[in-house]
PDB file of C-alpha atoms in Angstrom:
ATOM      1  CA  LEU G 238      38.001   4.831  44.170  1.00 34.00           C
ATOM      2  CA  SER G 239      35.312   2.443  44.715  1.00 35.00           C
ATOM      3  CA  SER G 240      32.320   3.843  42.844  1.00 39.00           C
ATOM      4  CA  PRO G 241      31.068   1.879  39.907  1.00 36.00           C
ATOM      5  CA  GLY G 242      31.038   3.808  36.510  1.00 43.00           C
ATOM      6  CA  LEU G 243      33.854   5.920  37.500  1.00 43.00           C
ATOM      7  CA  ARG G 244      36.888   6.701  35.226  1.00 42.00           C
ATOM      8  CA  LEU G 245      39.533   9.377  34.677  1.00 44.00           C
ATOM      9  CA  ARG G 246      38.814  11.711  31.892  1.00 45.00           C
ATOM     10  CA  GLY G 247      41.140  12.407  29.072  1.00 41.00           C
ATOM     11  CA  GLY G 248      39.906  15.831  28.234  1.00 42.00           C
ATOM     12  CA  GLY G 249      36.422  17.346  27.793  1.00 43.00           C
ATOM     13  CA  ALA G 250      34.055  19.760  25.963  1.00 52.00           C
ATOM     14  CA  LEU G 251      34.732  22.509  28.550  1.00 69.00           C
ATOM     15  CA  SER G 252      37.637  24.654  29.014  1.00 77.00           C
ATOM     16  CA  LEU G 253      38.414  24.505  32.715  1.00 84.00           C
ATOM     17  CA  PRO G 254      41.494  25.823  34.521  1.00 79.00           C
ATOM     18  CA  VAL G 255      43.523  22.620  34.715  1.00 79.00           C
ATOM     19  CA  LYS G 256      46.096  24.121  37.008  1.00 84.00           C
ATOM     20  CA  ASN G 257      43.509  24.437  39.787  1.00 89.00           C
ATOM     21  CA  MET G 258      42.015  20.998  39.188  1.00 93.00           C
ATOM     22  CA  ALA G 259      42.727  18.119  41.511  1.00 95.00           C
ATOM     23  CA  GLN G 260      40.914  15.477  39.469  1.00 95.00           C
ATOM     24  CA  ASP G 261      38.835  15.236  36.292  1.00 94.00           C
ATOM     25  CA  LEU G 262      36.525  12.306  36.478  1.00 94.00           C
ATOM     26  CA  SER G 263      33.624  10.762  34.592  1.00 94.00           C
ATOM     27  CA  VAL G 264      30.930   9.215  36.779  1.00 96.00           C
ATOM     28  CA  ASN G 265      28.031   7.451  35.221  1.00 91.00           C
ATOM     29  CA  GLY G 266      27.803   9.875  32.373  1.00 93.00           C
ATOM     30  CA  ALA G 267      28.524  13.058  34.224  1.00 96.00           C
ATOM     31  CA  ARG G 268      31.830  14.960  34.296  1.00 96.00           C
ATOM     32  CA  VAL G 269      33.002  15.561  37.757  1.00 97.00           C
ATOM     33  CA  ALA G 270      35.798  18.276  38.043  1.00 96.00           C
ATOM     34  CA  VAL G 271      37.252  18.294  41.422  1.00 97.00           C
ATOM     35  CA  MET G 272      38.924  21.662  42.031  1.00 96.00           C
ATOM     36  CA  LYS G 273      41.663  22.011  44.653  1.00 95.00           C
ATOM     37  CA  GLU G 274      39.858  24.722  46.667  1.00 92.00           C
ATOM     38  CA  GLU G 275      36.352  26.154  46.848  1.00 89.00           C
ATOM     39  CA  ALA G 276      37.644  29.432  45.506  1.00 90.00           C
ATOM     40  CA  ASP G 277      38.756  27.642  42.406  1.00 95.00           C
ATOM     41  CA  ILE G 278      35.112  26.683  41.491  1.00 95.00           C
ATOM     42  CA  ALA G 279      34.479  30.276  40.731  1.00 95.00           C
ATOM     43  CA  ALA G 280      37.264  30.371  38.240  1.00 94.00           C
ATOM     44  CA  ALA G 281      35.858  27.282  36.657  1.00 94.00           C
ATOM     45  CA  VAL G 282      32.512  28.753  36.237  1.00 95.00           C
ATOM     46  CA  VAL G 283      33.805  31.732  34.533  1.00 95.00           C
ATOM     47  CA  ALA G 284      35.987  29.561  32.127  1.00 94.00           C
ATOM     48  CA  SER G 285      32.926  27.390  31.343  1.00 95.00           C
ATOM     49  CA  VAL G 286      30.807  30.479  30.339  1.00 96.00           C
ATOM     50  CA  LYS G 287      33.638  31.827  28.190  1.00 96.00           C
ATOM     51  CA  SER G 288      34.356  28.519  26.386  1.00 94.00           C
ATOM     52  CA  LEU G 289      30.681  27.490  26.029  1.00 96.00           C
ATOM     53  CA  GLY G 290      29.572  31.184  25.018  1.00 97.00           C
ATOM     54  CA  ALA G 291      32.376  31.392  22.383  1.00 96.00           C
ATOM     55  CA  GLU G 292      31.372  28.066  20.893  1.00 95.00           C
ATOM     56  CA  ALA G 293      27.771  28.745  20.748  1.00 96.00           C
ATOM     57  CA  ILE G 294      28.168  32.184  19.215  1.00 97.00           C
ATOM     58  CA  SER G 295      30.394  30.784  16.558  1.00 96.00           C
ATOM     59  CA  ARG G 296      28.057  27.888  15.832  1.00 95.00           C
ATOM     60  CA  LYS G 297      24.717  29.586  15.738  1.00 97.00           C
ATOM     61  CA  GLY G 298      25.099  33.236  16.349  1.00 98.00           C
ATOM     62  CA  GLY G 299      24.099  33.478  20.082  1.00 98.00           C
ATOM     63  CA  PHE G 300      24.425  32.013  23.543  1.00 98.00           C
ATOM     64  CA  SER G 301      21.742  31.494  26.039  1.00 98.00           C
ATOM     65  CA  MET G 302      22.186  30.744  29.715  1.00 98.00           C
ATOM     66  CA  ALA G 303      19.642  30.168  32.670  1.00 98.00           C
ATOM     67  CA  ILE G 304      21.075  31.168  35.967  1.00 98.00           C
ATOM     68  CA  PRO G 305      19.974  30.906  39.659  1.00 96.00           C
ATOM     69  CA  GLY G 306      20.849  33.321  42.433  1.00 89.00           C
ATOM     70  CA  GLY G 307      23.521  32.958  45.045  1.00 87.00           C
ATOM     71  CA  SER G 308      27.269  32.230  44.870  1.00 89.00           C
ATOM     72  CA  VAL G 309      27.209  30.626  41.379  1.00 92.00           C
ATOM     73  CA  VAL G 310      26.062  33.954  39.936  1.00 94.00           C
ATOM     74  CA  LYS G 311      28.390  36.025  42.081  1.00 94.00           C
ATOM     75  CA  ALA G 312      31.225  33.992  40.530  1.00 95.00           C
ATOM     76  CA  LEU G 313      30.444  35.664  37.164  1.00 97.00           C
ATOM     77  CA  LYS G 314      32.029  38.858  38.507  1.00 97.00           C
ATOM     78  CA  GLY G 315      35.128  37.369  37.075  1.00 96.00           C
ATOM     79  CA  LEU G 316      33.852  37.897  33.524  1.00 97.00           C
ATOM     80  CA  SER G 317      35.317  40.727  31.475  1.00 96.00           C
ATOM     81  CA  LYS G 318      33.260  42.645  28.802  1.00 97.00           C
ATOM     82  CA  ASP G 319      36.057  41.589  26.403  1.00 97.00           C
ATOM     83  CA  ASP G 320      35.592  37.779  27.050  1.00 97.00           C
ATOM     84  CA  LEU G 321      32.679  37.411  24.696  1.00 97.00           C
ATOM     85  CA  ASP G 322      30.455  39.278  22.239  1.00 98.00           C
ATOM     86  CA  PHE G 323      27.906  40.017  25.031  1.00 98.00           C
ATOM     87  CA  THR G 324      25.408  41.627  22.505  1.00 98.00           C
ATOM     88  CA  LYS G 325      24.747  38.064  21.534  1.00 98.00           C
ATOM     89  CA  VAL G 326      24.439  36.555  25.039  1.00 98.00           C
ATOM     90  CA  HIS G 327      20.901  36.068  26.616  1.00 98.00           C
ATOM     91  CA  VAL G 328      20.211  35.543  30.250  1.00 98.00           C
ATOM     92  CA  PHE G 329      17.262  33.682  31.597  1.00 98.00           C
ATOM     93  CA  PHE G 330      16.386  32.856  35.295  1.00 98.00           C
ATOM     94  CA  CYS G 331      15.909  29.435  36.833  1.00 98.00           C
ATOM     95  CA  ASN G 332      13.906  30.812  39.779  1.00 97.00           C
ATOM     96  CA  GLU G 333      12.658  33.984  40.895  1.00 97.00           C
ATOM     97  CA  ARG G 334      10.389  35.390  43.789  1.00 96.00           C
ATOM     98  CA  ILE G 335       7.802  37.516  42.150  1.00 97.00           C
ATOM     99  CA  GLY G 336       8.060  41.114  43.326  1.00 93.00           C
ATOM    100  CA  GLU G 337      11.575  40.759  44.915  1.00 94.00           C
ATOM    101  CA  TYR G 338      13.527  39.864  41.955  1.00 95.00           C
ATOM    102  CA  LYS G 339      16.695  39.031  43.866  1.00 95.00           C
ATOM    103  CA  CYS G 340      18.079  36.806  41.176  1.00 96.00           C
ATOM    104  CA  PHE G 341      17.759  39.508  38.627  1.00 97.00           C
ATOM    105  CA  LYS G 342      19.334  42.015  40.872  1.00 97.00           C
ATOM    106  CA  ASN G 343      22.205  39.732  41.706  1.00 97.00           C
ATOM    107  CA  ALA G 344      22.886  39.051  38.156  1.00 98.00           C
ATOM    108  CA  VAL G 345      22.818  42.760  37.215  1.00 98.00           C
ATOM    109  CA  ASP G 346      25.225  43.631  40.081  1.00 97.00           C
ATOM    110  CA  SER G 347      27.489  40.547  39.389  1.00 97.00           C
ATOM    111  CA  PHE G 348      28.058  40.688  35.587  1.00 98.00           C
ATOM    112  CA  ILE G 349      25.184  41.978  33.446  1.00 98.00           C
ATOM    113  CA  SER G 350      25.848  45.713  33.840  1.00 98.00           C
ATOM    114  CA  ALA G 351      29.679  45.232  33.735  1.00 98.00           C
ATOM    115  CA  CYS G 352      29.724  43.029  30.660  1.00 98.00           C
ATOM    116  CA  GLY G 353      27.251  45.348  28.836  1.00 98.00           C
ATOM    117  CA  ILE G 354      24.473  42.830  28.121  1.00 98.00           C
ATOM    118  CA  PRO G 355      21.676  44.663  26.352  1.00 98.00           C
ATOM    119  CA  ASP G 356      18.467  44.993  28.264  1.00 98.00           C
ATOM    120  CA  ALA G 357      16.514  43.222  25.593  1.00 98.00           C
ATOM    121  CA  ASN G 358      18.680  40.051  26.203  1.00 98.00           C
ATOM    122  CA  VAL G 359      17.978  39.976  29.917  1.00 98.00           C
ATOM    123  CA  HIS G 360      14.731  38.048  30.411  1.00 98.00           C
ATOM    124  CA  LYS G 361      13.413  39.134  33.598  1.00 98.00           C
ATOM    125  CA  VAL G 362      10.451  37.330  35.164  1.00 98.00           C
ATOM    126  CA  GLY G 363       7.317  39.349  35.028  1.00 97.00           C
ATOM    127  CA  GLU G 364       4.709  40.603  37.620  1.00 97.00           C
ATOM    128  CA  GLY G 365       1.389  38.917  38.558  1.00 97.00           C
ATOM    129  CA  GLU G 366       0.050  35.670  39.878  1.00 97.00           C
ATOM    130  CA  PRO G 367       2.462  32.682  39.750  1.00 97.00           C
ATOM    131  CA  ALA G 368       0.505  30.570  37.249  1.00 97.00           C
ATOM    132  CA  ALA G 369       0.146  33.449  34.758  1.00 98.00           C
ATOM    133  CA  VAL G 370       3.811  34.558  35.290  1.00 98.00           C
ATOM    134  CA  ALA G 371       5.056  30.903  34.771  1.00 98.00           C
ATOM    135  CA  ALA G 372       3.039  30.607  31.551  1.00 98.00           C
ATOM    136  CA  GLU G 373       4.146  33.845  30.150  1.00 98.00           C
ATOM    137  CA  TYR G 374       7.858  32.971  30.995  1.00 98.00           C
ATOM    138  CA  GLU G 375       7.512  29.668  29.142  1.00 97.00           C
ATOM    139  CA  LYS G 376       6.273  31.612  26.100  1.00 97.00           C
ATOM    140  CA  THR G 377       9.258  33.833  26.367  1.00 98.00           C
ATOM    141  CA  LEU G 378      11.575  30.830  26.184  1.00 98.00           C
ATOM    142  CA  ALA G 379       9.652  29.083  23.452  1.00 97.00           C
ATOM    143  CA  SER G 380       9.514  32.317  21.275  1.00 97.00           C
ATOM    144  CA  GLN G 381      13.362  33.000  21.039  1.00 98.00           C
ATOM    145  CA  ASP G 382      15.028  32.845  17.761  1.00 97.00           C
ATOM    146  CA  ASP G 383      16.908  29.477  17.071  1.00 97.00           C
ATOM    147  CA  SER G 384      20.233  31.393  17.354  1.00 98.00           C
ATOM    148  CA  VAL G 385      19.311  31.888  21.031  1.00 98.00           C
ATOM    149  CA  VAL G 386      17.126  29.023  22.241  1.00 98.00           C
ATOM    150  CA  THR G 387      16.577  25.861  20.259  1.00 97.00           C
ATOM    151  CA  LYS G 388      14.188  22.993  20.863  1.00 93.00           C
ATOM    152  CA  GLY G 389      15.122  19.679  22.633  1.00 86.00           C
ATOM    153  CA  ALA G 390      13.893  16.268  21.575  1.00 76.00           C
ATOM    154  CA  ASP G 391      10.589  16.669  23.393  1.00 87.00           C
ATOM    155  CA  GLY G 392       9.936  20.260  22.109  1.00 92.00           C
ATOM    156  CA  ILE G 393      11.307  21.720  25.394  1.00 97.00           C
ATOM    157  CA  PRO G 394      13.204  24.935  24.946  1.00 98.00           C
ATOM    158  CA  GLN G 395      16.887  24.149  24.995  1.00 98.00           C
ATOM    159  CA  VAL G 396      19.328  26.711  26.331  1.00 98.00           C
ATOM    160  CA  ASP G 397      23.059  26.333  25.844  1.00 97.00           C
ATOM    161  CA  LEU G 398      23.883  26.427  29.543  1.00 98.00           C
ATOM    162  CA  VAL G 399      22.039  26.043  32.859  1.00 98.00           C
ATOM    163  CA  LEU G 400      24.109  26.987  35.992  1.00 98.00           C
ATOM    164  CA  LEU G 401      22.865  25.591  39.277  1.00 98.00           C
ATOM    165  CA  GLY G 402      24.016  25.831  42.887  1.00 97.00           C
ATOM    166  CA  THR G 403      23.266  22.894  45.050  1.00 98.00           C
ATOM    167  CA  GLY G 404      21.980  22.863  48.565  1.00 97.00           C
ATOM    168  CA  GLU G 405      23.196  20.520  51.367  1.00 98.00           C
ATOM    169  CA  ASP G 406      19.818  18.822  51.019  1.00 98.00           C
ATOM    170  CA  GLY G 407      20.431  18.390  47.212  1.00 98.00           C
ATOM    171  CA  HIS G 408      17.916  21.013  46.134  1.00 97.00           C
ATOM    172  CA  VAL G 409      18.692  22.854  42.750  1.00 98.00           C
ATOM    173  CA  GLY G 410      16.894  26.070  41.821  1.00 95.00           C
ATOM    174  CA  SER G 411      13.523  25.990  43.547  1.00 95.00           C
ATOM    175  CA  LEU G 412      13.154  22.143  43.241  1.00 97.00           C
ATOM    176  CA  HIS G 413      13.490  20.833  46.817  1.00 96.00           C
ATOM    177  CA  PRO G 414      13.430  17.324  48.032  1.00 98.00           C
ATOM    178  CA  GLY G 415      10.035  15.567  48.048  1.00 97.00           C
ATOM    179  CA  SER G 416       8.372  18.742  46.631  1.00 96.00           C
ATOM    180  CA  ASP G 417       5.543  18.963  44.204  1.00 96.00           C
ATOM    181  CA  GLU G 418       7.901  20.751  41.862  1.00 96.00           C
ATOM    182  CA  VAL G 419      10.599  17.976  41.774  1.00 97.00           C
ATOM    183  CA  LYS G 420       7.834  15.446  41.377  1.00 97.00           C
ATOM    184  CA  ALA G 421       6.669  17.149  38.310  1.00 96.00           C
ATOM    185  CA  SER G 422       9.681  15.798  36.535  1.00 96.00           C
ATOM    186  CA  GLY G 423       8.896  13.772  33.382  1.00 94.00           C
ATOM    187  CA  GLN G 424       5.637  15.677  32.695  1.00 95.00           C
ATOM    188  CA  GLY G 425       7.087  17.985  29.946  1.00 94.00           C
ATOM    189  CA  LYS G 426       6.547  21.221  31.845  1.00 95.00           C
ATOM    190  CA  VAL G 427       8.933  24.023  31.455  1.00 97.00           C
ATOM    191  CA  CYS G 428       8.056  26.596  33.985  1.00 98.00           C
ATOM    192  CA  LEU G 429       6.388  25.913  37.338  1.00 98.00           C
ATOM    193  CA  ALA G 430       4.285  28.181  39.585  1.00 98.00           C
ATOM    194  CA  ILE G 431       4.925  28.201  43.274  1.00 97.00           C
ATOM    195  CA  ASP G 432       2.618  29.814  45.715  1.00 95.00           C
ATOM    196  CA  LYS G 433       3.303  28.533  49.262  1.00 90.00           C
ATOM    197  CA  ASP G 434       3.398  30.191  52.597  1.00 85.00           C
ATOM    198  CA  GLY G 435       2.668  33.624  51.345  1.00 85.00           C
ATOM    199  CA  LYS G 436       5.697  33.382  48.817  1.00 89.00           C
ATOM    200  CA  LYS G 437       4.956  33.635  45.250  1.00 96.00           C
ATOM    201  CA  SER G 438       7.634  32.578  42.643  1.00 97.00           C
ATOM    202  CA  ILE G 439       8.239  30.589  39.524  1.00 98.00           C
ATOM    203  CA  ALA G 440      10.942  28.041  38.756  1.00 97.00           C
ATOM    204  CA  VAL G 441      12.106  26.239  35.547  1.00 98.00           C
ATOM    205  CA  SER G 442      11.421  22.489  35.700  1.00 98.00           C
ATOM    206  CA  MET G 443      13.673  19.457  35.946  1.00 98.00           C
ATOM    207  CA  ASP G 444      12.591  18.733  32.371  1.00 97.00           C
ATOM    208  CA  PHE G 445      13.917  22.161  31.340  1.00 98.00           C
ATOM    209  CA  MET G 446      17.220  21.579  33.093  1.00 98.00           C
ATOM    210  CA  CYS G 447      17.721  18.193  31.485  1.00 97.00           C
ATOM    211  CA  ALA G 448      16.913  19.595  28.051  1.00 97.00           C
ATOM    212  CA  ALA G 449      19.829  21.933  28.237  1.00 97.00           C
ATOM    213  CA  LYS G 450      22.939  21.334  26.136  1.00 96.00           C
ATOM    214  CA  THR G 451      25.117  21.764  29.201  1.00 97.00           C
ATOM    215  CA  VAL G 452      24.282  21.852  32.945  1.00 98.00           C
ATOM    216  CA  ILE G 453      26.860  22.763  35.521  1.00 97.00           C
ATOM    217  CA  LEU G 454      26.187  22.037  39.166  1.00 98.00           C
ATOM    218  CA  SER G 455      28.363  23.681  41.881  1.00 97.00           C
ATOM    219  CA  ALA G 456      28.890  21.736  45.001  1.00 97.00           C
ATOM    220  CA  ALA G 457      31.513  22.988  47.364  1.00 96.00           C
ATOM    221  CA  GLY G 458      32.504  22.360  50.914  1.00 96.00           C
ATOM    222  CA  PRO G 459      32.365  19.565  53.542  1.00 97.00           C
ATOM    223  CA  LYS G 460      28.762  19.975  54.344  1.00 98.00           C
ATOM    224  CA  ARG G 461      27.760  18.991  50.759  1.00 98.00           C
ATOM    225  CA  ALA G 462      29.964  15.940  50.865  1.00 98.00           C
ATOM    226  CA  PRO G 463      27.060  13.507  51.922  1.00 98.00           C
ATOM    227  CA  MET G 464      24.802  14.902  49.277  1.00 98.00           C
ATOM    228  CA  VAL G 465      27.482  14.777  46.487  1.00 98.00           C
ATOM    229  CA  CYS G 466      28.283  11.230  47.605  1.00 98.00           C
ATOM    230  CA  GLU G 467      24.548  10.046  47.412  1.00 98.00           C
ATOM    231  CA  ALA G 468      24.001  11.965  44.173  1.00 98.00           C
ATOM    232  CA  LEU G 469      27.034  10.407  42.270  1.00 98.00           C
ATOM    233  CA  ARG G 470      26.440   6.945  43.767  1.00 97.00           C
ATOM    234  CA  GLY G 471      22.688   6.913  43.127  1.00 96.00           C
ATOM    235  CA  THR G 472      22.045   5.991  46.802  1.00 96.00           C
ATOM    236  CA  TYR G 473      19.379   8.609  47.449  1.00 96.00           C
ATOM    237  CA  GLU G 474      15.628   7.910  47.979  1.00 95.00           C
ATOM    238  CA  GLU G 475      13.233   8.803  45.366  1.00 94.00           C
ATOM    239  CA  TRP G 476      12.727  12.482  44.861  1.00 97.00           C
ATOM    240  CA  GLN G 477      14.996  13.100  47.928  1.00 97.00           C
ATOM    241  CA  CYS G 478      18.077  14.469  45.838  1.00 98.00           C
ATOM    242  CA  PRO G 479      16.914  16.750  43.017  1.00 98.00           C
ATOM    243  CA  ALA G 480      20.491  17.422  42.056  1.00 98.00           C
ATOM    244  CA  ALA G 481      21.021  13.801  41.133  1.00 98.00           C
ATOM    245  CA  LEU G 482      18.166  13.897  38.685  1.00 98.00           C
ATOM    246  CA  VAL G 483      19.892  16.560  36.495  1.00 98.00           C
ATOM    247  CA  LYS G 484      21.086  14.732  33.481  1.00 96.00           C
ATOM    248  CA  ALA G 485      21.509  17.057  30.310  1.00 96.00           C
ATOM    249  CA  GLU G 486      23.392  16.433  27.104  1.00 94.00           C
ATOM    250  CA  GLU G 487      26.421  17.319  29.107  1.00 96.00           C
ATOM    251  CA  THR G 488      26.345  17.350  32.921  1.00 97.00           C
ATOM    252  CA  VAL G 489      29.221  18.748  34.935  1.00 97.00           C
ATOM    253  CA  TRP G 490      29.719  18.777  38.703  1.00 98.00           C
ATOM    254  CA  LEU G 491      32.201  21.208  40.052  1.00 97.00           C
ATOM    255  CA  CYS G 492      33.263  19.987  43.397  1.00 97.00           C
ATOM    256  CA  ASP G 493      36.273  20.675  45.570  1.00 97.00           C
ATOM    257  CA  THR G 494      38.346  18.281  47.607  1.00 96.00           C
ATOM    258  CA  ALA G 495      36.117  18.727  50.660  1.00 97.00           C
ATOM    259  CA  SER G 496      32.863  17.948  48.940  1.00 97.00           C
ATOM    260  CA  ILE G 497      34.210  14.837  47.089  1.00 98.00           C
ATOM    261  CA  VAL G 498      35.751  13.167  50.084  1.00 97.00           C
ATOM    262  CA  ASP G 499      32.700  11.029  50.994  1.00 98.00           C
ATOM    263  CA  PHE G 500      32.296   9.683  47.481  1.00 98.00           C
ATOM    264  CA  GLN G 501      35.984   8.822  47.386  1.00 95.00           C
ATOM    265  CA  LYS G 502      36.011   6.702  50.601  1.00 90.00           C
TER     266      LYS G 502
END
């Protein structure tokens, strides 16, 4: 392996299914868990939520996670109601289309209902114009008890876990390459209002993602291999690979042998 800053890990804070792991690496401060197959990533997501959730509940009495839509959340169908004390789990959303609420519905269908998470602990995005909705959601995050959401070094709300899928272009959540939203990084914003092409939504900022205790990025399949390589090697152009900008207290990439192949050339 030729990338600078890469070493084999001798363990880690997360409990991951080692039997399904091809490699466990550290690359420039991030943990890169290479699963044998794409399907193994779902098991790794579930194992991560279980281990981080149990640790947070034991340490401070609650567990908070911010989730997107898509396959990352569908992986949480693998959670069982007996895996955690789900009365102490709080769910927030990384992005949401106002009025459609696909991320909320996907989460309810995938794990919220089956695990019995109380309605009061599921923090759905509100109705209205994006700027007002984003401001209200930021208040929701900031007003949580310390057992749920703490404060980061810059006063930004700190959740225990942010789960993120990645696009082939490197987008995460609703932060797309070259967009105004990704360029808002470093401004101390928490929630961003998006009103473009008739689509009204909100998204959490890069600053919020980086304030989290742990961020897990899922990147599977050969089509993501060029993006994974650029992100881990740092060879992307400015603002053109949002996934590469995610650097939390603990940052974990879940890849498979197909998505890591370009990086390992």
